[in-house]
XYZ file of C-alpha atoms in Angstrom:
613
model
C 1.356 31.475 -18.383
C 4.813 29.141 -17.381
C 6.436 29.119 -19.621
C 8.760 26.926 -17.823
C 8.773 22.686 -19.319
C 7.604 20.403 -16.908
C 10.466 18.498 -15.606
C 10.329 15.153 -15.140
C 12.561 13.245 -12.512
C 12.497 9.640 -10.924
C 13.827 8.846 -7.758
C 15.902 5.798 -7.373
C 17.146 4.021 -3.995
C 18.319 0.954 -2.614
C 14.997 -0.538 0.126
C 15.192 1.067 3.108
C 17.621 4.918 1.757
C 14.300 7.012 3.170
C 13.337 7.195 -0.569
C 9.676 7.128 -0.470
C 10.212 9.695 2.938
C 11.918 11.924 0.423
C 9.179 11.764 -1.961
C 6.564 12.290 0.007
C 8.384 15.028 1.490
C 8.894 16.866 -2.036
C 4.703 15.884 -3.074
C 3.048 15.715 0.095
C -0.792 15.509 -0.494
C 0.095 15.521 -4.507
C -0.014 11.959 -4.776
C -1.561 9.411 -6.792
C -0.438 5.875 -6.563
C -1.763 2.868 -9.500
C 0.513 -0.276 -10.550
C 2.229 -0.351 -14.072
C 0.617 -2.111 -17.398
C 0.545 -5.712 -16.641
C 2.226 -6.999 -13.191
C 1.088 -5.485 -9.847
C 4.341 -3.270 -8.769
C 2.902 -0.069 -7.097
C 3.381 3.333 -8.928
C 3.779 6.042 -7.181
C 3.690 9.420 -8.888
C 3.465 12.740 -7.562
C 3.719 17.159 -8.479
C 5.385 19.888 -6.995
C 6.284 23.620 -8.115
C 9.669 24.896 -7.704
C 10.692 28.502 -6.493
C 11.454 29.633 -10.200
C 7.474 28.379 -10.931
C 8.196 24.702 -12.671
C 6.120 21.770 -12.300
C 8.237 18.645 -11.258
C 6.766 15.292 -12.216
C 8.442 12.471 -9.210
C 8.501 9.356 -10.174
C 8.879 7.195 -6.832
C 10.898 3.828 -8.736
C 10.404 0.354 -6.646
C 13.642 0.341 -4.381
C 16.191 -1.971 -5.759
C 19.963 -2.855 -4.777
C 20.979 -3.787 -8.483
C 20.116 -2.978 -11.995
C 21.343 -6.500 -12.615
C 17.582 -7.709 -11.909
C 17.027 -10.361 -10.063
C 13.369 -9.416 -9.057
C 10.228 -8.205 -10.554
C 10.868 -4.207 -8.765
C 14.721 -4.282 -10.134
C 12.865 -5.297 -13.523
C 10.983 -2.902 -13.010
C 13.108 -0.436 -12.169
C 15.719 -1.036 -14.496
C 12.731 -0.562 -17.880
C 11.545 2.747 -16.569
C 14.804 5.136 -16.643
C 16.026 2.978 -19.495
C 13.055 4.030 -21.454
C 12.466 0.494 -22.009
C 8.072 0.595 -21.161
C 6.384 2.012 -23.687
C 3.360 2.977 -20.993
C 5.901 4.539 -19.112
C 8.270 8.312 -20.715
C 11.672 7.244 -20.092
C 13.018 10.313 -16.573
C 14.802 13.003 -17.889
C 16.938 13.228 -14.485
C 17.708 10.283 -12.418
C 17.579 11.516 -8.328
C 19.627 8.429 -6.332
C 19.452 8.369 -2.986
C 21.428 7.214 -0.728
C 21.760 6.007 2.710
C 24.272 8.532 4.670
C 24.463 6.017 6.967
C 25.191 3.372 4.290
C 26.859 3.976 2.260
C 29.065 1.102 1.970
C 26.276 -0.461 -0.008
C 24.383 2.166 -1.641
C 27.712 3.788 -2.880
C 27.707 0.028 -4.947
C 24.231 0.918 -6.826
C 25.094 4.434 -7.695
C 28.595 3.085 -10.090
C 26.118 0.634 -11.747
C 23.294 3.867 -12.145
C 26.236 6.644 -13.631
C 26.750 3.925 -15.918
C 23.623 4.231 -17.846
C 25.365 7.657 -18.542
C 22.072 9.637 -17.790
C 21.418 13.904 -16.148
C 22.407 12.264 -11.999
C 21.558 13.497 -9.189
C 23.202 11.190 -5.749
C 21.031 12.666 -2.808
C 22.542 11.941 1.203
C 19.992 11.004 2.691
C 19.708 10.541 6.569
C 23.021 13.275 7.403
C 21.366 13.795 10.875
C 21.649 10.785 11.793
C 24.969 10.257 10.787
C 26.155 13.911 11.644
C 24.785 12.462 15.531
C 26.826 8.830 14.995
C 30.511 11.287 14.149
C 30.389 10.272 10.819
C 32.055 13.073 8.070
C 31.504 13.263 4.966
C 32.943 14.479 2.791
C 30.487 16.013 0.062
C 32.446 18.125 -1.885
C 35.489 14.888 -2.702
C 32.070 12.847 -2.923
C 30.612 14.853 -5.932
C 35.024 15.208 -7.669
C 34.795 11.260 -6.711
C 31.778 10.584 -8.897
C 31.784 13.262 -11.114
C 28.012 13.937 -10.738
C 26.218 16.748 -7.565
C 26.459 15.377 -4.389
C 23.907 17.332 -2.352
C 22.482 15.805 1.832
C 18.925 15.744 2.532
C 16.926 15.741 5.241
C 13.667 13.584 4.293
C 11.989 13.981 7.687
C 12.665 17.652 8.301
C 11.144 20.200 7.035
C 12.478 21.933 4.147
C 15.451 18.954 4.578
C 15.073 19.217 0.671
C 16.119 22.396 -0.624
C 19.789 22.017 -1.976
C 17.252 19.390 -4.143
C 14.474 21.237 -5.303
C 16.726 23.963 -6.484
C 19.123 21.399 -8.729
C 16.173 20.010 -9.694
C 15.150 23.610 -10.912
C 17.796 24.350 -12.909
C 17.247 25.216 -16.715
C 20.932 22.779 -18.043
C 20.707 19.314 -16.536
C 24.422 17.453 -15.153
C 25.794 15.804 -17.527
C 28.078 13.273 -16.880
C 30.738 10.836 -19.006
C 29.713 7.074 -19.110
C 30.914 5.090 -16.367
C 32.241 1.643 -17.087
C 31.180 -0.988 -14.513
C 33.579 -3.044 -15.422
C 36.148 -4.557 -12.991
C 36.039 -5.011 -8.775
C 33.211 -2.320 -8.245
C 33.653 -3.063 -4.110
C 36.985 -1.572 -5.305
C 36.486 1.396 -5.782
C 33.422 2.135 -3.285
C 36.257 1.277 -1.008
C 38.029 4.012 -2.529
C 35.377 5.900 -2.406
C 35.050 5.892 1.177
C 37.911 5.719 2.282
C 38.932 9.242 0.067
C 35.248 10.733 1.458
C 34.572 9.101 4.555
C 35.043 8.916 7.877
C 33.464 6.950 10.301
C 34.383 5.952 14.067
C 32.874 3.098 13.716
C 30.981 1.006 11.349
C 27.549 0.430 12.581
C 26.131 2.956 16.021
C 27.014 1.466 19.390
C 22.908 1.299 19.667
C 22.328 -0.650 16.247
C 24.969 -3.674 18.131
C 23.557 -3.562 21.749
C 20.024 -3.729 20.490
C 21.055 -6.069 17.675
C 22.294 -8.147 20.570
C 19.326 -8.684 21.894
C 16.526 -8.929 19.266
C 19.079 -11.162 16.763
C 19.504 -13.731 19.681
C 18.515 -16.499 18.714
C 15.928 -17.249 21.937
C 15.644 -13.632 23.571
C 14.862 -12.355 20.093
C 12.258 -15.006 19.198
C 10.522 -14.792 22.245
C 10.398 -10.959 21.448
C 9.202 -11.581 18.121
C 6.481 -13.322 19.670
C 5.507 -10.543 22.301
C 4.792 -8.213 19.686
C 3.001 -9.936 17.542
C 0.771 -10.255 20.639
C 0.764 -6.985 20.673
C -0.637 -6.479 17.348
C -3.230 -9.370 17.302
C -4.884 -7.559 21.269
C -4.092 -4.435 19.897
C -5.927 -5.385 16.718
C -8.895 -6.359 18.332
C -9.196 -4.091 21.059
C -8.277 -1.066 19.921
C -10.242 -1.312 16.619
C -13.604 -1.626 18.958
C -14.618 2.093 19.335
C -14.276 2.604 15.804
C -15.985 0.127 14.536
C -18.951 0.164 16.840
C -18.922 4.530 15.400
C -18.976 3.094 12.218
C -21.810 0.711 12.482
C -24.207 3.028 14.636
C -23.249 5.363 11.376
C -24.431 3.014 8.926
C -27.284 1.973 10.812
C -28.528 5.505 11.060
C -27.782 6.210 7.533
C -30.160 2.789 7.095
C -32.404 4.057 9.096
C -32.579 7.604 7.122
C -33.203 6.258 3.364
C -35.453 4.204 4.802
C -37.964 6.587 6.421
C -37.883 8.265 3.368
C -38.405 6.397 0.737
C -42.085 4.238 0.391
C -41.715 0.730 0.774
C -41.001 -1.479 -2.210
C -38.164 -2.640 -4.509
C -36.359 0.134 -4.144
C -35.525 1.288 -0.917
C -35.031 -2.955 0.153
C -32.211 -2.388 -2.762
C -30.724 0.216 -0.740
C -31.523 -0.383 2.768
C -30.902 -4.192 2.780
C -28.496 -4.207 -0.675
C -26.205 -1.290 -0.804
C -26.278 -0.065 2.640
C -26.220 -2.581 5.396
C -23.547 -4.374 2.473
C -21.081 -1.723 2.175
C -21.329 -0.715 6.125
C -20.712 -4.579 6.552
C -17.781 -4.305 4.816
C -16.519 -1.153 6.231
C -16.295 -1.790 9.683
C -13.450 -3.607 9.565
C -11.183 -0.513 8.042
C -10.487 0.283 10.988
C -8.994 -3.465 12.437
C -6.981 -3.537 8.846
C -5.724 0.184 9.075
C -4.344 -0.955 12.947
C -2.385 -3.888 11.933
C -0.964 -1.713 8.940
C 0.279 0.982 11.066
C 1.848 -1.302 12.930
C 4.034 -2.922 10.118
C 4.476 0.332 8.754
C 5.993 1.708 11.698
C 7.624 -1.919 12.058
C 9.410 -1.768 8.641
C 9.491 2.105 9.532
C 11.828 1.485 12.716
C 14.389 -0.973 10.600
C 13.104 -4.906 12.852
C 10.831 -6.458 10.125
C 14.301 -7.200 7.621
C 15.061 -8.516 12.041
C 12.350 -10.969 11.724
C 12.797 -12.249 8.307
C 16.361 -13.054 9.234
C 15.039 -14.415 12.756
C 12.712 -16.376 10.964
C 14.620 -17.972 7.943
C 16.234 -21.164 9.358
C 12.108 -22.566 10.580
C 10.540 -21.206 7.766
C 13.776 -22.548 4.827
C 13.376 -25.845 6.537
C 9.235 -25.840 5.142
C 9.802 -25.030 1.662
C 10.185 -20.747 2.083
C 12.641 -18.080 3.699
C 12.704 -15.353 5.701
C 11.201 -12.753 2.916
C 7.734 -14.775 3.570
C 7.759 -13.211 5.832
C 6.638 -9.752 5.313
C 3.888 -10.920 3.157
C 2.819 -13.260 4.778
C 2.485 -11.285 8.139
C 0.698 -8.368 5.876
C -1.449 -11.105 4.539
C -3.287 -11.969 8.434
C -5.262 -8.293 7.544
C -5.715 -9.242 3.780
C -4.362 -10.783 1.316
C -4.014 -9.299 -1.841
C -1.514 -6.352 -0.520
C 0.167 -10.152 1.276
C 0.608 -11.764 -2.291
C 1.449 -8.604 -4.083
C 4.322 -7.877 -1.295
C 6.224 -11.684 -2.141
C 7.416 -9.150 -5.520
C 10.430 -8.684 -2.783
C 11.335 -12.120 -3.021
C 14.254 -12.868 -5.855
C 13.698 -16.900 -5.715
C 10.730 -17.178 -8.021
C 10.160 -21.008 -6.182
C 10.106 -19.650 -3.047
C 7.507 -16.456 -4.524
C 5.391 -18.625 -5.769
C 5.267 -20.711 -2.779
C 4.235 -18.148 -0.563
C 1.601 -16.304 -2.911
C -0.116 -20.040 -2.474
C 0.366 -20.356 0.927
C -0.819 -16.760 1.902
C -4.311 -17.071 1.287
C -4.184 -19.576 4.127
C -3.050 -16.769 6.788
C -5.903 -15.577 8.843
C -7.170 -12.675 7.168
C -9.258 -9.961 9.216
C -12.455 -10.883 7.161
C -12.865 -14.518 8.903
C -13.092 -12.815 12.590
C -17.241 -11.740 11.846
C -18.033 -15.363 11.200
C -15.640 -17.111 14.059
C -17.329 -14.582 16.208
C -20.248 -15.824 15.367
C -19.601 -19.155 15.108
C -17.644 -18.977 18.634
C -19.854 -16.762 20.611
C -22.753 -19.365 19.916
C -21.343 -22.619 20.279
C -18.693 -22.399 22.406
C -19.188 -21.429 26.254
C -17.794 -18.568 28.045
C -15.278 -20.306 30.406
C -11.979 -20.513 32.191
C -10.729 -23.095 31.651
C -7.388 -24.031 34.072
C -8.077 -21.117 35.956
C -6.356 -18.370 33.620
C -7.828 -19.095 29.818
C -11.068 -18.035 28.659
C -12.063 -20.966 26.238
C -13.598 -18.900 22.878
C -10.086 -17.661 23.077
C -8.343 -20.327 23.117
C -10.555 -21.931 20.370
C -9.881 -18.502 18.346
C -5.975 -19.244 18.942
C -6.077 -22.477 17.666
C -7.647 -21.204 14.439
C -5.053 -18.988 13.717
C -1.999 -21.168 15.055
C -3.973 -24.099 12.895
C -3.760 -22.057 9.891
C -0.036 -20.835 10.391
C -0.118 -24.847 10.488
C -1.439 -25.538 7.506
C 0.470 -22.976 5.884
C 3.928 -24.764 6.773
C 2.572 -27.700 5.555
C 1.295 -27.220 2.496
C 4.378 -25.176 2.052
C 6.570 -27.831 2.896
C 4.652 -30.408 0.763
C 5.393 -27.614 -2.550
C 8.863 -27.478 -1.628
C 9.159 -31.380 -1.871
C 7.100 -31.932 -5.120
C 8.973 -28.322 -6.702
C 12.689 -29.292 -5.224
C 15.437 -27.311 -6.855
C 19.191 -28.626 -7.913
C 20.347 -24.982 -5.819
C 19.542 -23.242 -2.642
C 18.976 -19.520 -2.262
C 20.496 -18.455 1.074
C 18.844 -14.752 2.597
C 20.368 -12.158 1.791
C 18.975 -9.428 3.690
C 20.261 -5.713 4.406
C 19.999 -4.803 8.210
C 18.818 -1.143 8.196
C 20.061 1.392 10.725
C 17.008 1.369 13.825
C 15.113 4.019 13.381
C 12.369 6.478 15.161
C 9.225 6.266 12.503
C 7.870 9.366 10.849
C 4.142 10.114 11.390
C 3.627 11.908 8.078
C 4.917 8.730 6.538
C 2.966 6.427 8.436
C -0.283 9.199 7.811
C 0.902 8.326 4.187
C 1.066 4.862 4.376
C -2.009 4.372 5.977
C -4.324 6.971 3.767
C -3.283 4.744 0.326
C -4.494 1.263 2.312
C -7.280 3.075 3.247
C -8.041 3.974 -0.423
C -7.426 0.796 -1.413
C -9.679 -1.006 0.940
C -11.920 1.549 -0.172
C -12.512 0.795 -3.939
C -12.947 -2.622 -3.559
C -15.541 -1.930 -1.370
C -16.728 0.135 -4.557
C -16.510 -3.370 -6.446
C -17.077 -6.219 -6.283
C -17.905 -6.424 -2.704
C -20.633 -4.012 -3.372
C -21.653 -5.765 -6.147
C -22.151 -8.972 -4.668
C -23.996 -7.873 -1.742
C -26.510 -6.370 -4.764
C -26.348 -9.264 -6.003
C -27.321 -11.275 -3.356
C -30.550 -9.509 -2.488
C -31.691 -10.241 -5.585
C -31.225 -13.635 -5.543
C -33.115 -13.127 -2.446
C -35.648 -11.121 -2.831
C -37.128 -12.911 -6.533
C -39.062 -14.433 -7.767
C -41.199 -13.900 -5.215
C -43.406 -16.883 -3.401
C -46.777 -18.113 -5.409
C -49.734 -16.555 -3.567
C -50.594 -20.190 -2.866
C -46.335 -21.023 -0.724
C -46.835 -23.011 2.697
C -42.641 -22.356 3.393
C -41.112 -19.740 3.204
C -40.215 -17.202 0.686
C -36.948 -17.994 0.586
C -37.612 -21.718 -0.976
C -38.677 -19.755 -3.659
C -36.329 -17.809 -4.571
C -33.377 -18.160 -7.014
C -30.782 -18.954 -3.881
C -32.926 -20.008 -2.149
C -32.754 -23.391 -5.010
C -29.923 -23.446 -5.609
C -28.959 -23.634 -1.951
C -31.885 -26.433 -2.278
C -29.641 -28.230 -5.058
C -25.738 -27.361 -3.074
C -26.797 -29.136 0.154
C -26.158 -32.510 -1.464
C -22.493 -31.608 -2.562
C -22.015 -29.864 0.927
C -24.707 -32.913 3.071
C -21.539 -35.276 4.365
C -19.976 -31.621 6.044
C -22.921 -31.080 8.063
C -24.211 -27.876 5.986
C -27.758 -26.826 5.127
C -28.776 -25.382 2.803
C -28.947 -21.976 4.549
C -25.223 -22.084 5.028
C -24.336 -22.847 1.427
C -26.768 -20.082 0.120
C -24.203 -18.215 2.098
C -21.199 -19.838 1.068
C -22.068 -18.304 -1.992
C -21.767 -14.322 -1.472
C -18.732 -15.941 1.321
C -16.498 -15.889 -2.336
C -16.802 -12.674 -3.432
C -15.611 -11.769 -0.060
C -15.596 -12.972 3.195
C -16.670 -9.671 4.860
C -20.796 -10.725 3.524
C -20.722 -13.196 5.185
C -22.506 -13.252 8.261
C -24.603 -9.978 6.273
C -25.621 -13.046 4.413
C -27.048 -15.583 7.160
C -28.517 -13.011 8.602
C -30.785 -12.177 5.700
C -30.833 -16.240 5.055
C -32.576 -16.816 7.940
C -34.674 -13.134 8.461
C -33.224 -11.772 11.315
C -34.954 -8.279 11.881
C -32.574 -6.282 14.420
C -32.573 -2.843 14.601
C -28.440 -3.084 14.273
C -25.295 -5.153 13.688
C -24.456 -6.215 16.868
C -28.540 -7.031 17.558
C -28.682 -8.955 14.767
C -24.889 -11.302 15.291
C -27.054 -12.404 18.840
C -29.728 -12.641 17.169
C -28.070 -14.707 14.716
C -26.738 -16.739 17.695
C -29.556 -17.978 18.589
C -31.170 -19.054 15.957
C -27.844 -20.949 14.281
C -27.369 -22.355 17.756
C -30.872 -24.547 17.829
C -30.904 -24.758 14.824
C -27.252 -26.399 13.955
C -25.172 -29.380 15.840
C -22.217 -28.586 17.402
C -20.341 -30.675 14.780
C -22.284 -28.371 12.224
C -20.767 -25.093 13.268
C -17.366 -25.879 14.559
C -16.860 -27.750 10.097
C -17.873 -24.278 9.173
C -15.219 -22.823 11.336
C -12.856 -25.209 9.694
C -14.009 -24.774 6.358
C -13.531 -20.780 6.695
C -10.073 -21.935 7.833
C -8.859 -23.139 4.220
C -11.973 -22.766 1.640
C -10.369 -19.569 -0.479
C -10.658 -15.772 0.851
C -12.475 -14.481 -2.061
C -12.022 -14.129 -5.820
C -10.481 -10.920 -5.553
C -7.278 -12.897 -4.169
C -7.969 -15.247 -6.840
C -7.314 -12.637 -9.483
C -4.535 -11.429 -7.626
C -3.012 -14.625 -7.632
C -3.306 -14.792 -11.178
C -2.240 -10.960 -11.738
C 1.024 -11.981 -9.667
C 1.796 -15.128 -11.882
C 0.463 -14.513 -14.784
C -0.524 -18.574 -15.191
C -4.390 -19.397 -15.060
C -2.258 -22.553 -14.178
C -1.365 -21.699 -11.236
C -5.052 -19.710 -10.240
C -7.055 -23.470 -10.988
C -4.040 -24.597 -8.785
C -4.468 -22.087 -5.892
C -8.370 -22.530 -6.338
C -8.274 -26.286 -5.985
C -6.537 -27.365 -3.473
C -7.454 -24.528 -1.434
C -11.170 -25.726 -2.181
C -9.949 -29.786 -1.763
C -8.537 -28.520 1.613
C -11.414 -27.059 3.084
C -14.166 -29.964 2.082
C -12.097 -32.438 3.522
C -11.166 -30.778 6.683
C -14.686 -30.275 7.318
C -15.627 -33.386 6.270
C -13.158 -34.936 8.876
C -13.724 -32.456 10.885
C -17.850 -33.036 11.873
C -17.217 -37.023 11.155
C -15.563 -36.984 13.946
C -17.257 -34.660 16.355
C -20.373 -36.148 15.739
C -19.442 -39.349 17.184
C -18.094 -38.327 19.910
C -21.422 -35.580 20.359
């Protein structure tokens, strides 16, 4: 039996210091991710066994620039290390991770942390990069000046944290006198740098060379546009083989279950409800992971803060800030992580505006609806001898969503205009190559979040829809289709009165119901409503496209496309807004304005197109 008590360690540091990479190196796959109680800030915890046999519990705290909290992330970090959270045991040892190539910024946070008087180790990370740049850091002199142990780490190298692990494994924790944070901290940092650091240049030559192009007001924006184009092309092109494989697997499982169960309600529930509904959602996982892979890679390289800097002036004129770029970019995959990412925005007004417009970004769950309607109603032909007409319509839907988000945020800015402006303050980290291990761990975490969502609200909504469509059965003397007598049929006919001015049929109204739970099930819902029978999803989509192209007018199809630009994406998104803002009022406002925009825009589209065709 191990007699050594478990040690509780917290990793702290500025964003972009390599803290999470060090956490991954220490704990590997022995991690669990959750949220802190009462907030949606991510909580990452892992364990490893030290050479002595001691178990070390490691907590990866959110990145912070200062203990004078200006954002939700910083507030959580300060509360945890100071023992103010009742649901989190205060760590007995702090490991402050700093970037060896940017000590000027990171040492200021070290001084603030040491003032707390808690046992602390300073881990100087990215030492290999610093050496390549000719930066000389005297760790002994830095340790003497700070009064705490200072070690070097290379988080992307196997064995790159050995010295740190040895220190964490000691029986005696580091001791230090409390350090006052009064006076000029910047002056004290300059003194530390002059005493222990020799730098040939303030920034690496390659950083300066890249920034001359990537931060250029013209070439920089063109480069950003090219990167965005590449990302969205990859989302469609690279995901197709994997989506086909998932689709084939779902069909095979459904056929196997159907063949081994007698016909009846149970077989229908499992095959048409559980398996088909779950498969119809999981099929989008490759698209989401490809998008997140690009986002994580861009973040690791240090490019995303530069993209935020480039877009700050344009976004500020619309009532947002450059910091809104990353959350809105994430919302193209799913609005939920996009809304959660707003916690890094310090200004409360900018953060709220970003939260409220994030649902307008065209998430991947809308793609099946767009693909179905565009293929059914937009001819496959070339425009101006170069562009595909269907592709132009899809681009127009994305553009309309982005433009609408900017207009809505501009209106909110006029409505909630403050007395002061908050300039964008960003650290531009050094460029570096992303590490494969960290990318894979990040993708795994996001895949698990997505799959847990599938196992929850989406699966429940699919089963509920199956029940509403199946019961009660048609009476013996029924003359119409059975669906007319079901609960769903009755609900659809009642809703059609409200949505008739938009051109929506009662079948469309039924499909809107599960669409509130998750956009992903909208196409499957339409197929079920229209009683489409096909051997796989692709054939179902083709058969459904043929049916709706003969049953709907062009005005109805375009009206429904416009509806999906604006209508709230899912109940989970609205619940996330509630959790992030801690306000039923803000969630209610988001619900009202999104539905109002969707109804008015669809109404105008239907009435206008009806008169022109």
